[in-house]
Tab-separated table of C-alpha atoms in Angstrom:
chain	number	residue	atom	x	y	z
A	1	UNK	CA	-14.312	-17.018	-12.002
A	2	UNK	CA	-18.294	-17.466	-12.874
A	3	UNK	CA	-18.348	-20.542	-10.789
A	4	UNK	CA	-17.500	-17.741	-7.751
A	5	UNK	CA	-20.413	-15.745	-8.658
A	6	UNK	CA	-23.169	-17.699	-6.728
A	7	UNK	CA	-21.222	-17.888	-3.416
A	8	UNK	CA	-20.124	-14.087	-3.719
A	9	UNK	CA	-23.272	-12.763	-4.075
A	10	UNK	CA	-24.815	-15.443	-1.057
A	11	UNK	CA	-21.783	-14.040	1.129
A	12	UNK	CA	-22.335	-10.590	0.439
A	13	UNK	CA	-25.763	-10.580	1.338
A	14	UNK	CA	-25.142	-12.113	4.218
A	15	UNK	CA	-22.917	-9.507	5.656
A	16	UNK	CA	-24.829	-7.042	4.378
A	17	UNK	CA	-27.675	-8.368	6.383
A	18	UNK	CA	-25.524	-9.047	9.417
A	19	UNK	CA	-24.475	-5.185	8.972
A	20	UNK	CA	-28.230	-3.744	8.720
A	21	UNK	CA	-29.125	-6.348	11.844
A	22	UNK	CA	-26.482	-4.701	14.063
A	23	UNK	CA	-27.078	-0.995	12.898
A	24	UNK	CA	-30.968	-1.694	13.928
A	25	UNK	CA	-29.620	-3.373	17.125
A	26	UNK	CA	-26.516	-0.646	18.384
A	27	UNK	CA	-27.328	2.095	16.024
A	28	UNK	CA	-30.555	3.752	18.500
A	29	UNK	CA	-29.397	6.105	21.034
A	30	UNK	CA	-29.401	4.015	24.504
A	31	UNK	CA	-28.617	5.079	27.999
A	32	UNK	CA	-27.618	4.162	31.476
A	33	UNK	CA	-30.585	5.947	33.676
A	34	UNK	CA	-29.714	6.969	37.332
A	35	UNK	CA	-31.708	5.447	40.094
A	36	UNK	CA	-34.684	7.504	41.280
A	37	UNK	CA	-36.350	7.922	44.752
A	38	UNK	CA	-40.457	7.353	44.935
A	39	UNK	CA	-41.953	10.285	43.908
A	40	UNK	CA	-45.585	11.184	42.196
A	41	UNK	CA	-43.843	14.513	40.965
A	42	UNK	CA	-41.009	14.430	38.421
A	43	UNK	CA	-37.232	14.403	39.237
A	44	UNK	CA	-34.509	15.476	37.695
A	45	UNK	CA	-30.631	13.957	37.842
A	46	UNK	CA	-27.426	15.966	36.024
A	47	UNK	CA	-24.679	14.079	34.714
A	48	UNK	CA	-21.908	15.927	33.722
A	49	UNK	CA	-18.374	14.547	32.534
A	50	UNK	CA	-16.140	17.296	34.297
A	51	UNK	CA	-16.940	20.825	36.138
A	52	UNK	CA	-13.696	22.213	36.177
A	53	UNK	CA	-10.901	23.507	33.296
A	54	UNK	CA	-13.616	25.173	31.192
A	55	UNK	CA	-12.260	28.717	29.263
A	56	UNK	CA	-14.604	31.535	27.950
A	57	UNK	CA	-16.627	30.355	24.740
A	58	UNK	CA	-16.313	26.360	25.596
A	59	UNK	CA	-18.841	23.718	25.053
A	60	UNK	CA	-20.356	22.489	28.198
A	61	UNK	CA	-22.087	19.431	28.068
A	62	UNK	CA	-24.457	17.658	30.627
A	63	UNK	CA	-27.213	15.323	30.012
A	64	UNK	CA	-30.133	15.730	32.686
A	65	UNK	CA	-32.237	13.071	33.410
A	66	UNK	CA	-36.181	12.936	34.117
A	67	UNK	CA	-38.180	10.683	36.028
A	68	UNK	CA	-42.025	10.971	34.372
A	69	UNK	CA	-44.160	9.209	36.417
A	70	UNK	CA	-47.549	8.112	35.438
A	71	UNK	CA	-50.065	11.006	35.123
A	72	UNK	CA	-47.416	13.310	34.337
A	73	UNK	CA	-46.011	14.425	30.893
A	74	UNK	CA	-42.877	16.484	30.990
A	75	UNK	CA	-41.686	18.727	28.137
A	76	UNK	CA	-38.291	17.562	27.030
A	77	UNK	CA	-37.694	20.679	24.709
A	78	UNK	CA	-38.478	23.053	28.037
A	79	UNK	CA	-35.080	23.443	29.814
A	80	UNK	CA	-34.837	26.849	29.892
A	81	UNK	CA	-31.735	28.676	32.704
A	82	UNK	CA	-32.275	30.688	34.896
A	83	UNK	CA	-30.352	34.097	37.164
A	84	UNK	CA	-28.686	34.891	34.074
A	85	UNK	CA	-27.366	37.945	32.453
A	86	UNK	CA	-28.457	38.906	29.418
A	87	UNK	CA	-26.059	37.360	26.473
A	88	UNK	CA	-23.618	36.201	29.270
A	89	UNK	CA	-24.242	32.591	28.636
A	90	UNK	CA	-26.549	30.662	25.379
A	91	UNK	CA	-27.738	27.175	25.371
A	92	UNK	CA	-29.272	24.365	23.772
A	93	UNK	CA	-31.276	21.444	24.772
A	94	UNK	CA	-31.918	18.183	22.682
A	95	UNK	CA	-34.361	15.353	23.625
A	96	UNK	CA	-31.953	11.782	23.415
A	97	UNK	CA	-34.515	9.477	24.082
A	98	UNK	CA	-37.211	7.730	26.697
A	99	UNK	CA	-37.142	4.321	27.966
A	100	UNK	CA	-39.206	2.496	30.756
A	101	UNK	CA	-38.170	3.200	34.170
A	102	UNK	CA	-39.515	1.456	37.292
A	103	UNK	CA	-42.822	0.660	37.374
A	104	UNK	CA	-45.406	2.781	35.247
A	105	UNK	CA	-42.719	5.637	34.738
A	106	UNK	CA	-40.899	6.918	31.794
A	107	UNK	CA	-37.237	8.221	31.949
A	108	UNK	CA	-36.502	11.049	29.554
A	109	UNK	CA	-32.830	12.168	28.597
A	110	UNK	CA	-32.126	15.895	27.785
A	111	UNK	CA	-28.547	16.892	26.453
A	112	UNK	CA	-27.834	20.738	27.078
A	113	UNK	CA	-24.978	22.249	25.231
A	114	UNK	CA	-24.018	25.252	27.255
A	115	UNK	CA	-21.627	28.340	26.326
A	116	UNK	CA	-20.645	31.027	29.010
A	117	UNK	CA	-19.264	34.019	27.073
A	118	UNK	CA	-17.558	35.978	30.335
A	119	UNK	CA	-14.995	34.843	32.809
A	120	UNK	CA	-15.867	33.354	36.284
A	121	UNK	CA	-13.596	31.478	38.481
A	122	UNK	CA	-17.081	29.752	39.813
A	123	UNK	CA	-20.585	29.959	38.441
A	124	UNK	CA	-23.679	28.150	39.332
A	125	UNK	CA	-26.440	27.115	36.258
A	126	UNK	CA	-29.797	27.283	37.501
A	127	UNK	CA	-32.619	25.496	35.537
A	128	UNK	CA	-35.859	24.483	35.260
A	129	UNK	CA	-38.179	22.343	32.959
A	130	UNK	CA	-42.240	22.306	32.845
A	131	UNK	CA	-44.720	19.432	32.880
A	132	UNK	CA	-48.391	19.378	32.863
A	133	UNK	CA	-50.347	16.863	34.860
A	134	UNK	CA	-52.777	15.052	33.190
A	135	UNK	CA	-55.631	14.868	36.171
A	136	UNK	CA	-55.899	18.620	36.041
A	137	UNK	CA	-54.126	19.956	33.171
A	138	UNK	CA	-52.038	22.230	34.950
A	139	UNK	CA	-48.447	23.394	34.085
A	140	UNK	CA	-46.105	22.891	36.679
A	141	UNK	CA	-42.024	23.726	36.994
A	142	UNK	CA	-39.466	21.010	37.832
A	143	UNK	CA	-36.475	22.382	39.106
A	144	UNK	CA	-33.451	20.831	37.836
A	145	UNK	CA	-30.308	20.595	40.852
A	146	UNK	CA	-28.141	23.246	40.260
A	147	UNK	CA	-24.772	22.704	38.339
A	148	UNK	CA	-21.158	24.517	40.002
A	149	UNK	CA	-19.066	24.693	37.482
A	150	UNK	CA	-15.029	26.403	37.731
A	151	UNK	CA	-13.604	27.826	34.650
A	152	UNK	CA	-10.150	29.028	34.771
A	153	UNK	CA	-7.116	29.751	31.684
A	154	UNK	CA	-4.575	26.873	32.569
A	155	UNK	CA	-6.192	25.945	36.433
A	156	UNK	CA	-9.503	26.042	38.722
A	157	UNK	CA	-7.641	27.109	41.641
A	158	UNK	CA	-8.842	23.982	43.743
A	159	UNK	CA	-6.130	22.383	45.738
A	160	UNK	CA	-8.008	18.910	44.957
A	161	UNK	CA	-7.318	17.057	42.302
A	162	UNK	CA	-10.383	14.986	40.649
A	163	UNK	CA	-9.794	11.496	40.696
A	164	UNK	CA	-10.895	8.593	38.309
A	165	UNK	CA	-11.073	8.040	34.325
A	166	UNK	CA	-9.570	10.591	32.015
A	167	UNK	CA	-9.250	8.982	28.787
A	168	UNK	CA	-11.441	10.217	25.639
A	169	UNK	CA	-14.212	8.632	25.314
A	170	UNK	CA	-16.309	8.253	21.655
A	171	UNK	CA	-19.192	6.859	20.917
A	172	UNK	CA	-19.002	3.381	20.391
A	173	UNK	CA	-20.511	2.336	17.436
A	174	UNK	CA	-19.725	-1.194	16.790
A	175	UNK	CA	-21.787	-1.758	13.639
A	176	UNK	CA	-19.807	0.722	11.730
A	177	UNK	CA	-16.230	-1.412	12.580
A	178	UNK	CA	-18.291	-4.503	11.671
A	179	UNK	CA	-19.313	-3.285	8.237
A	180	UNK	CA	-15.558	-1.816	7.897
A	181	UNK	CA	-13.864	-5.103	8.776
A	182	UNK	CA	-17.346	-7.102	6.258
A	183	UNK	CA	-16.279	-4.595	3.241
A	184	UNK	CA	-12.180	-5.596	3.721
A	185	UNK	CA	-13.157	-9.172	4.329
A	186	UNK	CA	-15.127	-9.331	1.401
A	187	UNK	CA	-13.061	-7.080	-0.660
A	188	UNK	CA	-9.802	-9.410	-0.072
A	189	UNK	CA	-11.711	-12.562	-0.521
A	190	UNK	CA	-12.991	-11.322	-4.204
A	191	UNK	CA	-8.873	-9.971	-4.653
A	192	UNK	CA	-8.129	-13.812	-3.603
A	193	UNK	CA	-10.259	-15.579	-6.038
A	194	UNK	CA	-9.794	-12.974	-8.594
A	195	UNK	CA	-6.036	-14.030	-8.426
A	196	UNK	CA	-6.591	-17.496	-8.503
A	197	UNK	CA	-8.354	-16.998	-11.677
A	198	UNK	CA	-6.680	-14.691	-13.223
A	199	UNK	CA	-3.626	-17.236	-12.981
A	200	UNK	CA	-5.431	-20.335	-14.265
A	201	UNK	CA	-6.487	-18.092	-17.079
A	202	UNK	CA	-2.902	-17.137	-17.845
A	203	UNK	CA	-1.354	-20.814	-17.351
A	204	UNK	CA	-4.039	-22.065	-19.881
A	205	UNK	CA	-2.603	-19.699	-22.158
A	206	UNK	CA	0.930	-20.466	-22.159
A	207	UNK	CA	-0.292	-24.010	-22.017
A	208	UNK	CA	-1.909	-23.809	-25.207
A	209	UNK	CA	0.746	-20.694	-27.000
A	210	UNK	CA	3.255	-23.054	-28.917
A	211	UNK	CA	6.967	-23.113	-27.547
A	212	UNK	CA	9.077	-20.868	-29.047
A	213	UNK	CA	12.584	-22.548	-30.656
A	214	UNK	CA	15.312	-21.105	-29.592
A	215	UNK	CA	18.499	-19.792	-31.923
A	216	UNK	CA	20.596	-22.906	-31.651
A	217	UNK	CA	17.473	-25.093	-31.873
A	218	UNK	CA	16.273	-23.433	-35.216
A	219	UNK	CA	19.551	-23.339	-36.489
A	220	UNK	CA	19.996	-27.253	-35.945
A	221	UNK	CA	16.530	-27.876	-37.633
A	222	UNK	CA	17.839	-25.447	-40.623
A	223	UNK	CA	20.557	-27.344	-40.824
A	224	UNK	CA	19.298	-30.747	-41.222
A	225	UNK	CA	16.717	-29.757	-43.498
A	226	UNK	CA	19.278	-28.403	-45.742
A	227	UNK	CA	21.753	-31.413	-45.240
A	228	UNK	CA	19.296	-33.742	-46.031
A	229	UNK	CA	18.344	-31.968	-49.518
A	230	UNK	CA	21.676	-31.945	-50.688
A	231	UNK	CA	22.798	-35.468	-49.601
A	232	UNK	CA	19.310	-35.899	-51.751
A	233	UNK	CA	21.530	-34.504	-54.337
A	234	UNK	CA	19.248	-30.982	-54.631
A	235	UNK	CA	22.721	-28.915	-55.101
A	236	UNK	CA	20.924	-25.097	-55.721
A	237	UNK	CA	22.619	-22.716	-54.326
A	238	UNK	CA	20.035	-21.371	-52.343
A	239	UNK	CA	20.969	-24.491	-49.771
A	240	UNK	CA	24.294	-23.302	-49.485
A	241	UNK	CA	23.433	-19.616	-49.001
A	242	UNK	CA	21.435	-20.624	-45.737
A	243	UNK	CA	23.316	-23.123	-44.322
A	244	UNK	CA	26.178	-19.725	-44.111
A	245	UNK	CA	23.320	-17.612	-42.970
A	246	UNK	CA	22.717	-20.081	-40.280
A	247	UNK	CA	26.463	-19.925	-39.345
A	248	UNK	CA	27.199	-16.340	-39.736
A	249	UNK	CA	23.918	-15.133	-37.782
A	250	UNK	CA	24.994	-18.106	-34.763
A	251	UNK	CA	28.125	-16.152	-34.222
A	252	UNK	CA	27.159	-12.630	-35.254
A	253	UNK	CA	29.382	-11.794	-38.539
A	254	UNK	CA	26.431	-11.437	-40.446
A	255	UNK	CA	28.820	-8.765	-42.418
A	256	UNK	CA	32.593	-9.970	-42.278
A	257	UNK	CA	33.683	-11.339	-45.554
A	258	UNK	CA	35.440	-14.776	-45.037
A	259	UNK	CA	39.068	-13.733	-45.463
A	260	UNK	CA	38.175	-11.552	-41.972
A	261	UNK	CA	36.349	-13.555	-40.259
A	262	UNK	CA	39.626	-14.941	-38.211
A	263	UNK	CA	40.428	-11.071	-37.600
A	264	UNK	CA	36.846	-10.095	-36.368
A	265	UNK	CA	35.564	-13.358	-35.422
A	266	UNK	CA	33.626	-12.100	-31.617
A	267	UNK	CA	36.242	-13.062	-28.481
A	268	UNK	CA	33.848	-15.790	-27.055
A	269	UNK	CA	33.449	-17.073	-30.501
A	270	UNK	CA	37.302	-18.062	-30.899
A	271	UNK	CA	36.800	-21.727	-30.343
A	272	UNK	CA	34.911	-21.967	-33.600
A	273	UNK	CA	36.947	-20.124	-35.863
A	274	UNK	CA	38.179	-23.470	-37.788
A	275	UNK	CA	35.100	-24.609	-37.823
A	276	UNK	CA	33.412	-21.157	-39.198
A	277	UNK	CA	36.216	-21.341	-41.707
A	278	UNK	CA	35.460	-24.773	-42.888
A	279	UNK	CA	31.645	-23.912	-43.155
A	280	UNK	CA	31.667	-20.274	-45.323
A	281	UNK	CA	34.617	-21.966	-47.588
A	282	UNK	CA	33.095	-24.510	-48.800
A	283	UNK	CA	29.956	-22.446	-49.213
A	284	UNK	CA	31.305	-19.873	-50.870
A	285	UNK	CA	33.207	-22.488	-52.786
A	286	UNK	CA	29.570	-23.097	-54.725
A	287	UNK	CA	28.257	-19.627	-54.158
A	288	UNK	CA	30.742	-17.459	-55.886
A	289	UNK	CA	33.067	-19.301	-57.491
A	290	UNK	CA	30.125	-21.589	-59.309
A	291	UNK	CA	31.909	-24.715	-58.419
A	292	UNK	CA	30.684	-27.991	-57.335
A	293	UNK	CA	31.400	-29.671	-54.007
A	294	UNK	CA	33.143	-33.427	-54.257
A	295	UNK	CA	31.793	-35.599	-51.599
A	296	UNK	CA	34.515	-35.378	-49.405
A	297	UNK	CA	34.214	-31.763	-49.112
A	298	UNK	CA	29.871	-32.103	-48.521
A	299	UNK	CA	31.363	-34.599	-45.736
A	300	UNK	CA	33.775	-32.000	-44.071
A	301	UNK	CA	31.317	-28.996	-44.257
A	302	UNK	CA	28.504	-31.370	-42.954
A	303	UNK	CA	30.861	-32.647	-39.955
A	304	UNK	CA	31.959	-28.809	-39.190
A	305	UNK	CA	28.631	-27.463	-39.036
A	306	UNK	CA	27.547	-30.429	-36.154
A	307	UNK	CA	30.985	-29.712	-34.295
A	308	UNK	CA	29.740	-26.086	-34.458
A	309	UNK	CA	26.048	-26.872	-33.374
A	310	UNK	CA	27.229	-29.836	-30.725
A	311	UNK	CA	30.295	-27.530	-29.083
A	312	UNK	CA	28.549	-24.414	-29.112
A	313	UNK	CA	26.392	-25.149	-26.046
A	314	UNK	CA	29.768	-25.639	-23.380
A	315	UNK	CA	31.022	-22.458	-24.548
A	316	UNK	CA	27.969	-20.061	-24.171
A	317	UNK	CA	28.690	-17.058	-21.695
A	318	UNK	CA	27.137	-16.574	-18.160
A	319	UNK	CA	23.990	-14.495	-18.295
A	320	UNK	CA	25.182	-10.502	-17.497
A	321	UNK	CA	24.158	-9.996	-13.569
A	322	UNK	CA	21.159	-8.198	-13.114
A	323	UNK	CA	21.358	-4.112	-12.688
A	324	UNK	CA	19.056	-2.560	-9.920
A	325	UNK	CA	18.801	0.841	-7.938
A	326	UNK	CA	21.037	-1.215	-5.474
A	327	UNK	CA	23.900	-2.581	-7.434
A	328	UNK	CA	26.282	0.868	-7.288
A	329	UNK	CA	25.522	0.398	-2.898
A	330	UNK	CA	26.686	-2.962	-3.082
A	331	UNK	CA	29.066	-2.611	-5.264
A	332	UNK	CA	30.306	0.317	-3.260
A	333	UNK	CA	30.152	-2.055	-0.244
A	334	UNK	CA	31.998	-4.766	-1.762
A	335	UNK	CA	35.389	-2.730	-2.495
A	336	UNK	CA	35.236	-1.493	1.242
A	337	UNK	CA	37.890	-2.827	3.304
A	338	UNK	CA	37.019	-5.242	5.720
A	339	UNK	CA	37.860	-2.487	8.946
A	340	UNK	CA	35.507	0.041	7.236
A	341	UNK	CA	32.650	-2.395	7.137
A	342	UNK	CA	33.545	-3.383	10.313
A	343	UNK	CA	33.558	0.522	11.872
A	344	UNK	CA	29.864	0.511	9.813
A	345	UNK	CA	28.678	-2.164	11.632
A	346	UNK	CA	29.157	-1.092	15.129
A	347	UNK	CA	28.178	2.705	14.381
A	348	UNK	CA	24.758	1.256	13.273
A	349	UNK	CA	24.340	-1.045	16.528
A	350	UNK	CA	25.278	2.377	18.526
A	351	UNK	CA	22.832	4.095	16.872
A	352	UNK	CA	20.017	1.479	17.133
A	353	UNK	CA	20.765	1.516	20.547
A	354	UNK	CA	20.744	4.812	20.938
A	355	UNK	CA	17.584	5.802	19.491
A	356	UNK	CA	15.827	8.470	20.734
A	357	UNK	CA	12.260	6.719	20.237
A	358	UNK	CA	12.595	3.714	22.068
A	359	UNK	CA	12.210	4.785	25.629
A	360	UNK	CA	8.218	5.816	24.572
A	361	UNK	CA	7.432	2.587	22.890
């Protein structure tokens, strides 16, 4: 994972500086400015998204646009409206931005929030703005073109219907979906590699843990060892007691006594049980009767413990099937007759085709 290190830190700085780069670039607050006629006097434009289907209390937005041209300097904080009652209408006017227009004049962008607290099928917003000009330092009033705007509950009342785009529109800011879509590609890149390590890591370590026997294998290595010490002639009883702990713990009768073993000898175990037999006689032969084994005798517990060891592999039992939240469905679905699954079947494919969602997708 270290190794990484040096090529995720170089790629996150680089989208970090793509992100800042972009946020400079898209993040200022541009604008489309309407074409203006020659003038030496400011003019004013109003754009405005809709003038119908507003209610009492709504936010009206407009953005009014201002031609400055040279010698002129017009106050963007000076909309002010005009002909209206007193608290029958409150606004507010924010300064967007400037850029260069044509030739030595400056467009100016003005957003007005406007509220109209009482009901009028039809109202008209009158408004003005000041600038000074700079030859004479005079104040002077720009008119701004008056706005008609319809407010009704549910309908305007016109019998024309407004034509053209009415989706909702957001501000597109691009930068922020580019640093979203930088932080998940980064994010799943560091997931990727921190997977990739984490499993190298974890095959080293079973690589290196040392393989654990299993029963039959440590009982065959048991044996052995102990064969070999008494054909050594080492005859201590302590020989005999584990090669019948080997036995008894292979085929779980860790406490039968030998005259029960053929009684309570396991089900699956019934192959051995002549075998078994042989083994925990002759051992208890020297255990508890204190009696020593003949050769022949070493040579028939010796050849019953490998037919035990050699055999038991063929006879060992499936592995039990694997229980999950699913197993009493399917098990359910298995003992259905085949008409039932059959009457399933089709009442699904009705259903699917029946759904009520899939005339909207």
């Amino acid at each position: 994972m270290r190794k990484y290190i040096p090529h995720l830190t170089a790629l996150l700085a680089f989208l970090v500086g793509t992100a800042v780069v972009l946020a400079i670039v898209s993040g200022g607050k541009s604008f489309d400015s309407p074409h203006f006629r020659d003038s030496t006097s400011p003019q004013a434009v109003v754009q405005l998204e809709r003038d119908y289907a507003y209610r009492t209390g709504d936010q009206i937005t407009f953005t009014v646009f201002v031609d400055q041209p040279s010698g002129t300097e017009v106050d963007g904080s000076s909309f002010a409206v005009t002909d209206t009652n007193e608290g029958d209408m409150e606004f507010s006017s924010q300064l967007l931005g400037s850029k260069t227009g044509a030739g030595d004049s400056m467009v100016l962008a003005v957003q007005v929030t406007l509220r109209k607290w009482s009901y009028e099928q039809t109202f008209t917003v009158k408004a003005t703005m000041s600038y000074i000009v700079s030859s004479t330092g005079d104040t002077e009033a720009l008119q701004v073109p008056d706005i008609t705007l319809h407010m009704s509950p549910t309908w305007d009342g016109r019998k024309t219907l407004n034509q053209g785009d009415n989706r909702l529109r957001q501000d597109e800011k691009a930068y922020l979906n580019i640093i979203l879509i930088a932080v998940g590609l980064f994010t799943s890149i560091c997931m990727v590699l921190f997977m990739r390590a984490a499993r190298r890591k974890n095959s080293r370590i079973r690589a290196s843990r040392p393989r654990v026997p299993t029963a039959l294998e440590s009982a065959r290595n048991g044996f052995e060892l102990r064969r070999d010490l008494i054909l050594g002639r080492d005859y201590r009883l302590e020989h005999y007691e584990e090669l019948e702990r080997i036995v008894r713990g292979l085929f779980q009768i860790e406490t039968v006594t030998t005259d029960r073993v053929a009684a309570e000898l396991p089900a699956p175990h019934r192959w051995a049980q002549d075998h078994v037999l042989t083994v925990l006689t002759h051992c208890d032969k020297r255990l508890y009767q204190d009696l020593s084994l003949t050769e022949l005798e070493h040579a028939g517990l010796f050849s019953a413990f490998e037919q035990l060891l050699t055999e038991m592999p063929l006879h060992e039992m499936a592995p039990p099937p694997r229980i999950t939240r699913w197993t009493p469905i399917t098990t359910r679905l298995k003992r259905l007759p085949h008409r039932k699954l059959t009457f399933l079947a089709v009442g699904a494919k009705w259903l699917w085709r029946h759904r009520p969602f899939r005339y909207y997708v």
